[in-house]
């Protein structure tokens, strides 16, 4: 049975975990929307934000939205890897490394978003000097190292995940390539650490969210389209050989 035949077979026959994959598709749709809207709502006139922006209620809300989005994407990408395992029958080292780094990256992204929106907002109301541009937090290395770890792991995971998925053709290739590009863009260092403006990260988050939502809709609708895959031939029950009569 070829790869295309197995994908078509999984798409038109009841999956043992059909509801799980449909739920994963819904998670990718919700996660993609939340990540994209969270980046658009984030104050992007300057980075890092000022203490007055950190204590605002909208700053907290947008970061919590982004954190929930990355958690949903973590569930969706894990299920997408499981879908490919069901089609191919095995996972390569690229797939294992990709989903592992994506899981780590999504976890760190969600943790940093929650810390930025909830913990930092509470601290900024008491000691605003900590969040000045050259203060002990943004001017130090611990926060920068954590943010770099989150960005590098997520970007590397999205690239490896995309390479494996595109190589076997089990997922929509355009959406998968867009996930790769968006995952890299959200990890790019921005001003003042580099000349890259903040809107590049916002564009990457929107691209990642839209592509993830497209893959999630593809899952929700049942996976591969019948027009793109070759259906399996009907299985005919075997009949005992006829005995010639004299």
PDB file of C-alpha atoms in Angstrom:
ATOM      1  CA  UNK A   1       0.000   0.000   0.000  1.00  0.00           C
ATOM      2  CA  UNK A   2       1.511   3.342  -1.032  1.00  0.00           C
ATOM      3  CA  UNK A   3       1.630   6.480   1.117  1.00  0.00           C
ATOM      4  CA  UNK A   4      -1.165   8.134  -0.849  1.00  0.00           C
ATOM      5  CA  UNK A   5      -3.332   5.051  -0.574  1.00  0.00           C
ATOM      6  CA  UNK A   6      -2.826   4.874   3.181  1.00  0.00           C
ATOM      7  CA  UNK A   7      -3.684   8.571   3.562  1.00  0.00           C
ATOM      8  CA  UNK A   8      -6.849   8.115   1.505  1.00  0.00           C
ATOM      9  CA  UNK A   9      -7.716   4.995   3.475  1.00  0.00           C
ATOM     10  CA  UNK A  10      -7.390   6.904   6.754  1.00  0.00           C
ATOM     11  CA  UNK A  11      -9.441   9.777   5.392  1.00  0.00           C
ATOM     12  CA  UNK A  12     -12.468   7.790   4.240  1.00  0.00           C
ATOM     13  CA  UNK A  13     -12.626   5.112   6.922  1.00  0.00           C
ATOM     14  CA  UNK A  14     -13.474   5.629  10.585  1.00  0.00           C
ATOM     15  CA  UNK A  15     -10.341   6.395  12.595  1.00  0.00           C
ATOM     16  CA  UNK A  16      -9.972   4.790  16.027  1.00  0.00           C
ATOM     17  CA  UNK A  17      -9.097   8.310  17.221  1.00  0.00           C
ATOM     18  CA  UNK A  18     -11.262  10.267  14.778  1.00  0.00           C
ATOM     19  CA  UNK A  19     -12.677  12.523  17.460  1.00  0.00           C
ATOM     20  CA  UNK A  20      -9.213  13.179  18.801  1.00  0.00           C
ATOM     21  CA  UNK A  21      -7.987  14.392  15.414  1.00  0.00           C
ATOM     22  CA  UNK A  22     -11.060  16.561  14.926  1.00  0.00           C
ATOM     23  CA  UNK A  23     -10.541  18.045  18.377  1.00  0.00           C
ATOM     24  CA  UNK A  24      -6.877  18.634  17.522  1.00  0.00           C
ATOM     25  CA  UNK A  25      -7.949  20.446  14.376  1.00  0.00           C
ATOM     26  CA  UNK A  26     -10.203  22.656  16.482  1.00  0.00           C
ATOM     27  CA  UNK A  27      -7.273  23.330  18.830  1.00  0.00           C
ATOM     28  CA  UNK A  28      -5.103  24.414  15.892  1.00  0.00           C
ATOM     29  CA  UNK A  29      -7.838  26.718  14.607  1.00  0.00           C
ATOM     30  CA  UNK A  30      -8.360  28.311  18.022  1.00  0.00           C
ATOM     31  CA  UNK A  31      -4.624  28.434  18.724  1.00  0.00           C
ATOM     32  CA  UNK A  32      -3.853  30.057  15.400  1.00  0.00           C
ATOM     33  CA  UNK A  33      -6.508  32.725  15.919  1.00  0.00           C
ATOM     34  CA  UNK A  34      -5.344  33.449  19.467  1.00  0.00           C
ATOM     35  CA  UNK A  35      -1.654  33.702  18.555  1.00  0.00           C
ATOM     36  CA  UNK A  36      -2.366  36.014  15.630  1.00  0.00           C
ATOM     37  CA  UNK A  37      -4.755  38.305  17.488  1.00  0.00           C
ATOM     38  CA  UNK A  38      -2.514  38.342  20.568  1.00  0.00           C
ATOM     39  CA  UNK A  39       0.390  39.635  18.486  1.00  0.00           C
ATOM     40  CA  UNK A  40      -1.779  42.247  16.790  1.00  0.00           C
ATOM     41  CA  UNK A  41      -3.100  43.501  20.123  1.00  0.00           C
ATOM     42  CA  UNK A  42       0.344  43.681  21.746  1.00  0.00           C
ATOM     43  CA  UNK A  43       1.652  47.282  21.992  1.00  0.00           C
ATOM     44  CA  UNK A  44       4.192  47.365  19.177  1.00  0.00           C
ATOM     45  CA  UNK A  45       5.200  51.006  19.043  1.00  0.00           C
ATOM     46  CA  UNK A  46       8.299  50.178  21.084  1.00  0.00           C
ATOM     47  CA  UNK A  47       9.965  47.098  22.551  1.00  0.00           C
ATOM     48  CA  UNK A  48      10.369  46.424  25.370  1.00  0.00           C
ATOM     49  CA  UNK A  49       7.219  48.209  26.496  1.00  0.00           C
ATOM     50  CA  UNK A  50       7.227  50.984  29.050  1.00  0.00           C
ATOM     51  CA  UNK A  51       6.165  50.338  32.678  1.00  0.00           C
ATOM     52  CA  UNK A  52       2.915  52.233  32.062  1.00  0.00           C
ATOM     53  CA  UNK A  53       2.044  49.840  29.233  1.00  0.00           C
ATOM     54  CA  UNK A  54       2.890  46.752  31.301  1.00  0.00           C
ATOM     55  CA  UNK A  55       0.421  47.621  34.065  1.00  0.00           C
ATOM     56  CA  UNK A  56      -2.470  48.224  31.662  1.00  0.00           C
ATOM     57  CA  UNK A  57      -5.300  45.681  31.599  1.00  0.00           C
ATOM     58  CA  UNK A  58      -5.089  45.299  27.818  1.00  0.00           C
ATOM     59  CA  UNK A  59      -1.401  44.323  28.061  1.00  0.00           C
ATOM     60  CA  UNK A  60      -2.287  41.536  30.483  1.00  0.00           C
ATOM     61  CA  UNK A  61      -5.233  40.331  28.371  1.00  0.00           C
ATOM     62  CA  UNK A  62      -3.279  40.096  25.103  1.00  0.00           C
ATOM     63  CA  UNK A  63      -0.463  38.123  26.714  1.00  0.00           C
ATOM     64  CA  UNK A  64      -2.864  35.660  28.306  1.00  0.00           C
ATOM     65  CA  UNK A  65      -4.548  35.237  24.907  1.00  0.00           C
ATOM     66  CA  UNK A  66      -1.190  34.521  23.265  1.00  0.00           C
ATOM     67  CA  UNK A  67      -0.282  32.011  25.998  1.00  0.00           C
ATOM     68  CA  UNK A  68      -3.535  30.104  25.494  1.00  0.00           C
ATOM     69  CA  UNK A  69      -2.862  30.129  21.759  1.00  0.00           C
ATOM     70  CA  UNK A  70       0.548  28.493  22.115  1.00  0.00           C
ATOM     71  CA  UNK A  71      -0.906  25.864  24.448  1.00  0.00           C
ATOM     72  CA  UNK A  72      -3.565  25.025  21.854  1.00  0.00           C
ATOM     73  CA  UNK A  73      -0.955  24.862  19.083  1.00  0.00           C
ATOM     74  CA  UNK A  74       1.105  22.460  21.191  1.00  0.00           C
ATOM     75  CA  UNK A  75      -1.843  20.047  21.271  1.00  0.00           C
ATOM     76  CA  UNK A  76      -2.505  20.505  17.560  1.00  0.00           C
ATOM     77  CA  UNK A  77       1.075  19.944  16.377  1.00  0.00           C
ATOM     78  CA  UNK A  78       1.359  16.842  18.545  1.00  0.00           C
ATOM     79  CA  UNK A  79      -1.777  15.411  16.949  1.00  0.00           C
ATOM     80  CA  UNK A  80      -0.482  16.328  13.481  1.00  0.00           C
ATOM     81  CA  UNK A  81       2.629  14.274  14.181  1.00  0.00           C
ATOM     82  CA  UNK A  82       0.403  11.398  15.296  1.00  0.00           C
ATOM     83  CA  UNK A  83      -1.567  11.673  12.061  1.00  0.00           C
ATOM     84  CA  UNK A  84       1.613  11.379  10.025  1.00  0.00           C
ATOM     85  CA  UNK A  85       2.664   8.394  12.122  1.00  0.00           C
ATOM     86  CA  UNK A  86      -0.623   6.708  11.276  1.00  0.00           C
ATOM     87  CA  UNK A  87      -0.064   7.262   7.566  1.00  0.00           C
ATOM     88  CA  UNK A  88       3.622   6.432   7.265  1.00  0.00           C
ATOM     89  CA  UNK A  89       3.827   3.876  10.051  1.00  0.00           C
ATOM     90  CA  UNK A  90       6.998   5.323  11.582  1.00  0.00           C
ATOM     91  CA  UNK A  91       8.680   8.619  12.436  1.00  0.00           C
ATOM     92  CA  UNK A  92      12.132   9.686  11.371  1.00  0.00           C
ATOM     93  CA  UNK A  93      14.697  11.516  13.479  1.00  0.00           C
ATOM     94  CA  UNK A  94      13.691  14.800  11.862  1.00  0.00           C
ATOM     95  CA  UNK A  95      10.068  14.307  12.931  1.00  0.00           C
ATOM     96  CA  UNK A  96      11.015  13.371  16.490  1.00  0.00           C
ATOM     97  CA  UNK A  97      13.368  16.342  16.804  1.00  0.00           C
ATOM     98  CA  UNK A  98      10.786  18.673  15.259  1.00  0.00           C
ATOM     99  CA  UNK A  99       7.890  17.787  17.538  1.00  0.00           C
ATOM    100  CA  UNK A 100      10.185  17.718  20.586  1.00  0.00           C
ATOM    101  CA  UNK A 101      11.506  21.211  19.901  1.00  0.00           C
ATOM    102  CA  UNK A 102       8.017  22.449  19.035  1.00  0.00           C
ATOM    103  CA  UNK A 103       6.701  21.106  22.327  1.00  0.00           C
ATOM    104  CA  UNK A 104       9.535  22.792  24.230  1.00  0.00           C
ATOM    105  CA  UNK A 105       9.122  26.008  22.244  1.00  0.00           C
ATOM    106  CA  UNK A 106       5.346  26.172  22.739  1.00  0.00           C
ATOM    107  CA  UNK A 107       5.785  25.511  26.463  1.00  0.00           C
ATOM    108  CA  UNK A 108       8.381  28.249  26.884  1.00  0.00           C
ATOM    109  CA  UNK A 109       6.410  30.657  24.711  1.00  0.00           C
ATOM    110  CA  UNK A 110       3.290  30.116  26.810  1.00  0.00           C
ATOM    111  CA  UNK A 111       5.287  30.445  30.041  1.00  0.00           C
ATOM    112  CA  UNK A 112       6.957  33.688  28.974  1.00  0.00           C
ATOM    113  CA  UNK A 113       3.653  35.145  27.785  1.00  0.00           C
ATOM    114  CA  UNK A 114       1.961  34.319  31.097  1.00  0.00           C
ATOM    115  CA  UNK A 115       4.899  35.673  33.079  1.00  0.00           C
ATOM    116  CA  UNK A 116       4.985  38.826  30.980  1.00  0.00           C
ATOM    117  CA  UNK A 117       1.266  39.413  31.291  1.00  0.00           C
ATOM    118  CA  UNK A 118       0.575  38.355  34.871  1.00  0.00           C
ATOM    119  CA  UNK A 119       3.754  38.407  36.958  1.00  0.00           C
ATOM    120  CA  UNK A 120       5.416  41.403  35.342  1.00  0.00           C
ATOM    121  CA  UNK A 121       2.245  43.479  35.527  1.00  0.00           C
ATOM    122  CA  UNK A 122       1.987  42.889  39.268  1.00  0.00           C
ATOM    123  CA  UNK A 123       5.648  43.716  39.866  1.00  0.00           C
ATOM    124  CA  UNK A 124       5.531  46.801  37.636  1.00  0.00           C
ATOM    125  CA  UNK A 125       2.823  48.359  39.803  1.00  0.00           C
ATOM    126  CA  UNK A 126       5.138  48.134  42.822  1.00  0.00           C
ATOM    127  CA  UNK A 127       8.635  48.652  41.379  1.00  0.00           C
ATOM    128  CA  UNK A 128       8.317  50.228  37.901  1.00  0.00           C
ATOM    129  CA  UNK A 129      12.063  50.963  37.754  1.00  0.00           C
ATOM    130  CA  UNK A 130      12.722  47.240  37.246  1.00  0.00           C
ATOM    131  CA  UNK A 131      11.146  47.402  33.779  1.00  0.00           C
ATOM    132  CA  UNK A 132      13.059  50.361  32.409  1.00  0.00           C
ATOM    133  CA  UNK A 133      14.969  49.771  29.188  1.00  0.00           C
ATOM    134  CA  UNK A 134      18.363  49.595  30.920  1.00  0.00           C
ATOM    135  CA  UNK A 135      16.984  48.328  34.216  1.00  0.00           C
ATOM    136  CA  UNK A 136      17.895  45.110  36.017  1.00  0.00           C
ATOM    137  CA  UNK A 137      15.335  43.014  34.073  1.00  0.00           C
ATOM    138  CA  UNK A 138      15.458  44.073  30.419  1.00  0.00           C
ATOM    139  CA  UNK A 139      19.090  45.104  30.764  1.00  0.00           C
ATOM    140  CA  UNK A 140      20.148  41.746  32.214  1.00  0.00           C
ATOM    141  CA  UNK A 141      20.778  38.374  30.666  1.00  0.00           C
ATOM    142  CA  UNK A 142      18.295  35.981  32.430  1.00  0.00           C
ATOM    143  CA  UNK A 143      15.184  37.263  30.669  1.00  0.00           C
ATOM    144  CA  UNK A 144      16.978  37.596  27.339  1.00  0.00           C
ATOM    145  CA  UNK A 145      18.264  34.038  27.669  1.00  0.00           C
ATOM    146  CA  UNK A 146      14.810  32.654  28.422  1.00  0.00           C
ATOM    147  CA  UNK A 147      13.249  34.521  25.508  1.00  0.00           C
ATOM    148  CA  UNK A 148      16.035  33.339  23.193  1.00  0.00           C
ATOM    149  CA  UNK A 149      15.550  29.735  24.292  1.00  0.00           C
ATOM    150  CA  UNK A 150      11.814  29.966  23.624  1.00  0.00           C
ATOM    151  CA  UNK A 151      12.318  31.540  20.214  1.00  0.00           C
ATOM    152  CA  UNK A 152      15.148  29.295  19.028  1.00  0.00           C
ATOM    153  CA  UNK A 153      13.450  26.066  20.106  1.00  0.00           C
ATOM    154  CA  UNK A 154      10.141  27.041  18.514  1.00  0.00           C
ATOM    155  CA  UNK A 155      11.766  28.220  15.283  1.00  0.00           C
ATOM    156  CA  UNK A 156      13.956  25.105  15.002  1.00  0.00           C
ATOM    157  CA  UNK A 157      11.017  22.845  15.796  1.00  0.00           C
ATOM    158  CA  UNK A 158       8.746  24.451  13.215  1.00  0.00           C
ATOM    159  CA  UNK A 159      11.429  24.148  10.520  1.00  0.00           C
ATOM    160  CA  UNK A 160      12.171  20.480  11.271  1.00  0.00           C
ATOM    161  CA  UNK A 161       8.467  19.687  11.576  1.00  0.00           C
ATOM    162  CA  UNK A 162       7.838  21.337   8.217  1.00  0.00           C
ATOM    163  CA  UNK A 163      10.717  19.539   6.509  1.00  0.00           C
ATOM    164  CA  UNK A 164       9.404  16.156   7.616  1.00  0.00           C
ATOM    165  CA  UNK A 165       5.795  16.933   6.716  1.00  0.00           C
ATOM    166  CA  UNK A 166       6.613  18.366   3.284  1.00  0.00           C
ATOM    167  CA  UNK A 167       8.963  15.482   2.463  1.00  0.00           C
ATOM    168  CA  UNK A 168       6.230  12.868   2.879  1.00  0.00           C
ATOM    169  CA  UNK A 169       3.338  15.056   1.687  1.00  0.00           C
ATOM    170  CA  UNK A 170       0.988  14.027   4.480  1.00  0.00           C
ATOM    171  CA  UNK A 171      -0.062  17.618   5.339  1.00  0.00           C
ATOM    172  CA  UNK A 172      -0.948  20.603   3.124  1.00  0.00           C
ATOM    173  CA  UNK A 173       2.405  21.803   1.846  1.00  0.00           C
ATOM    174  CA  UNK A 174       1.619  25.512   1.488  1.00  0.00           C
ATOM    175  CA  UNK A 175       0.243  25.797   5.005  1.00  0.00           C
ATOM    176  CA  UNK A 176       3.152  23.766   6.373  1.00  0.00           C
ATOM    177  CA  UNK A 177       5.668  26.032   4.623  1.00  0.00           C
ATOM    178  CA  UNK A 178       3.859  29.062   6.071  1.00  0.00           C
ATOM    179  CA  UNK A 179       4.150  27.539   9.552  1.00  0.00           C
ATOM    180  CA  UNK A 180       7.902  27.231   9.006  1.00  0.00           C
ATOM    181  CA  UNK A 181       8.220  30.866   7.906  1.00  0.00           C
ATOM    182  CA  UNK A 182       6.033  32.191  10.716  1.00  0.00           C
ATOM    183  CA  UNK A 183       7.870  30.152  13.339  1.00  0.00           C
ATOM    184  CA  UNK A 184      11.185  31.653  12.228  1.00  0.00           C
ATOM    185  CA  UNK A 185       9.913  35.244  12.081  1.00  0.00           C
ATOM    186  CA  UNK A 186       8.516  35.276  15.621  1.00  0.00           C
ATOM    187  CA  UNK A 187      11.956  34.277  16.924  1.00  0.00           C
ATOM    188  CA  UNK A 188      13.843  37.120  15.229  1.00  0.00           C
ATOM    189  CA  UNK A 189      15.487  39.543  17.711  1.00  0.00           C
ATOM    190  CA  UNK A 190      13.949  42.988  17.385  1.00  0.00           C
ATOM    191  CA  UNK A 191      14.854  46.540  18.319  1.00  0.00           C
ATOM    192  CA  UNK A 192      16.761  47.615  20.323  1.00  0.00           C
ATOM    193  CA  UNK A 193      18.674  44.308  20.344  1.00  0.00           C
ATOM    194  CA  UNK A 194      18.813  44.322  16.510  1.00  0.00           C
ATOM    195  CA  UNK A 195      17.776  46.583  13.613  1.00  0.00           C
ATOM    196  CA  UNK A 196      14.677  44.426  12.947  1.00  0.00           C
ATOM    197  CA  UNK A 197      11.435  46.326  13.698  1.00  0.00           C
ATOM    198  CA  UNK A 198       8.750  44.851  15.950  1.00  0.00           C
ATOM    199  CA  UNK A 199       6.192  44.514  13.157  1.00  0.00           C
ATOM    200  CA  UNK A 200       8.260  41.662  11.682  1.00  0.00           C
ATOM    201  CA  UNK A 201       7.460  39.531  14.736  1.00  0.00           C
ATOM    202  CA  UNK A 202       3.801  40.549  14.503  1.00  0.00           C
ATOM    203  CA  UNK A 203       3.720  39.527  10.833  1.00  0.00           C
ATOM    204  CA  UNK A 204       5.321  36.199  11.714  1.00  0.00           C
ATOM    205  CA  UNK A 205       2.755  35.516  14.431  1.00  0.00           C
ATOM    206  CA  UNK A 206      -0.113  36.351  12.081  1.00  0.00           C
ATOM    207  CA  UNK A 207       1.379  34.104   9.373  1.00  0.00           C
ATOM    208  CA  UNK A 208       1.892  31.286  11.872  1.00  0.00           C
ATOM    209  CA  UNK A 209      -1.655  31.677  13.194  1.00  0.00           C
ATOM    210  CA  UNK A 210      -3.255  31.712   9.755  1.00  0.00           C
ATOM    211  CA  UNK A 211      -1.285  28.682   8.554  1.00  0.00           C
ATOM    212  CA  UNK A 212      -1.999  26.712  11.737  1.00  0.00           C
ATOM    213  CA  UNK A 213      -5.693  27.526  11.463  1.00  0.00           C
ATOM    214  CA  UNK A 214      -5.668  26.329   7.836  1.00  0.00           C
ATOM    215  CA  UNK A 215      -4.126  22.996   8.854  1.00  0.00           C
ATOM    216  CA  UNK A 216      -6.640  22.744  11.688  1.00  0.00           C
ATOM    217  CA  UNK A 217      -9.522  23.288   9.291  1.00  0.00           C
ATOM    218  CA  UNK A 218      -8.035  20.600   7.056  1.00  0.00           C
ATOM    219  CA  UNK A 219      -8.074  18.210  10.022  1.00  0.00           C
ATOM    220  CA  UNK A 220     -11.614  19.228  10.984  1.00  0.00           C
ATOM    221  CA  UNK A 221     -12.867  18.511   7.474  1.00  0.00           C
ATOM    222  CA  UNK A 222     -11.424  14.994   7.487  1.00  0.00           C
ATOM    223  CA  UNK A 223      -7.888  15.290   6.163  1.00  0.00           C
ATOM    224  CA  UNK A 224      -6.905  14.479   2.556  1.00  0.00           C
ATOM    225  CA  UNK A 225      -9.319  15.342  -0.218  1.00  0.00           C
ATOM    226  CA  UNK A 226     -10.677  12.437  -2.295  1.00  0.00           C
ATOM    227  CA  UNK A 227      -9.760  14.272  -5.504  1.00  0.00           C
ATOM    228  CA  UNK A 228      -6.076  14.371  -4.540  1.00  0.00           C
ATOM    229  CA  UNK A 229      -5.576  10.806  -3.409  1.00  0.00           C
ATOM    230  CA  UNK A 230      -6.032   7.473  -5.071  1.00  0.00           C
ATOM    231  CA  UNK A 231      -8.708   5.388  -3.278  1.00  0.00           C
ATOM    232  CA  UNK A 232      -7.949   1.833  -2.319  1.00  0.00           C
ATOM    233  CA  UNK A 233      -9.432  -0.834  -4.566  1.00  0.00           C
ATOM    234  CA  UNK A 234     -12.450  -2.593  -3.093  1.00  0.00           C
ATOM    235  CA  UNK A 235     -11.612  -5.689  -1.120  1.00  0.00           C
ATOM    236  CA  UNK A 236     -13.427  -8.712  -2.509  1.00  0.00           C
ATOM    237  CA  UNK A 237     -13.983 -11.715  -0.285  1.00  0.00           C
ATOM    238  CA  UNK A 238     -11.968 -14.710  -1.318  1.00  0.00           C
ATOM    239  CA  UNK A 239     -13.949 -17.600  -2.754  1.00  0.00           C
ATOM    240  CA  UNK A 240     -12.963 -21.244  -2.604  1.00  0.00           C
ATOM    241  CA  UNK A 241     -11.876 -22.707  -5.934  1.00  0.00           C
ATOM    242  CA  UNK A 242     -14.662 -24.340  -7.852  1.00  0.00           C
ATOM    243  CA  UNK A 243     -14.523 -28.102  -8.207  1.00  0.00           C
ATOM    244  CA  UNK A 244     -15.134 -29.217 -11.755  1.00  0.00           C
ATOM    245  CA  UNK A 245     -17.949 -31.660 -12.174  1.00  0.00           C
ATOM    246  CA  UNK A 246     -17.698 -34.593 -14.514  1.00  0.00           C
TER     247      UNK A 246
END
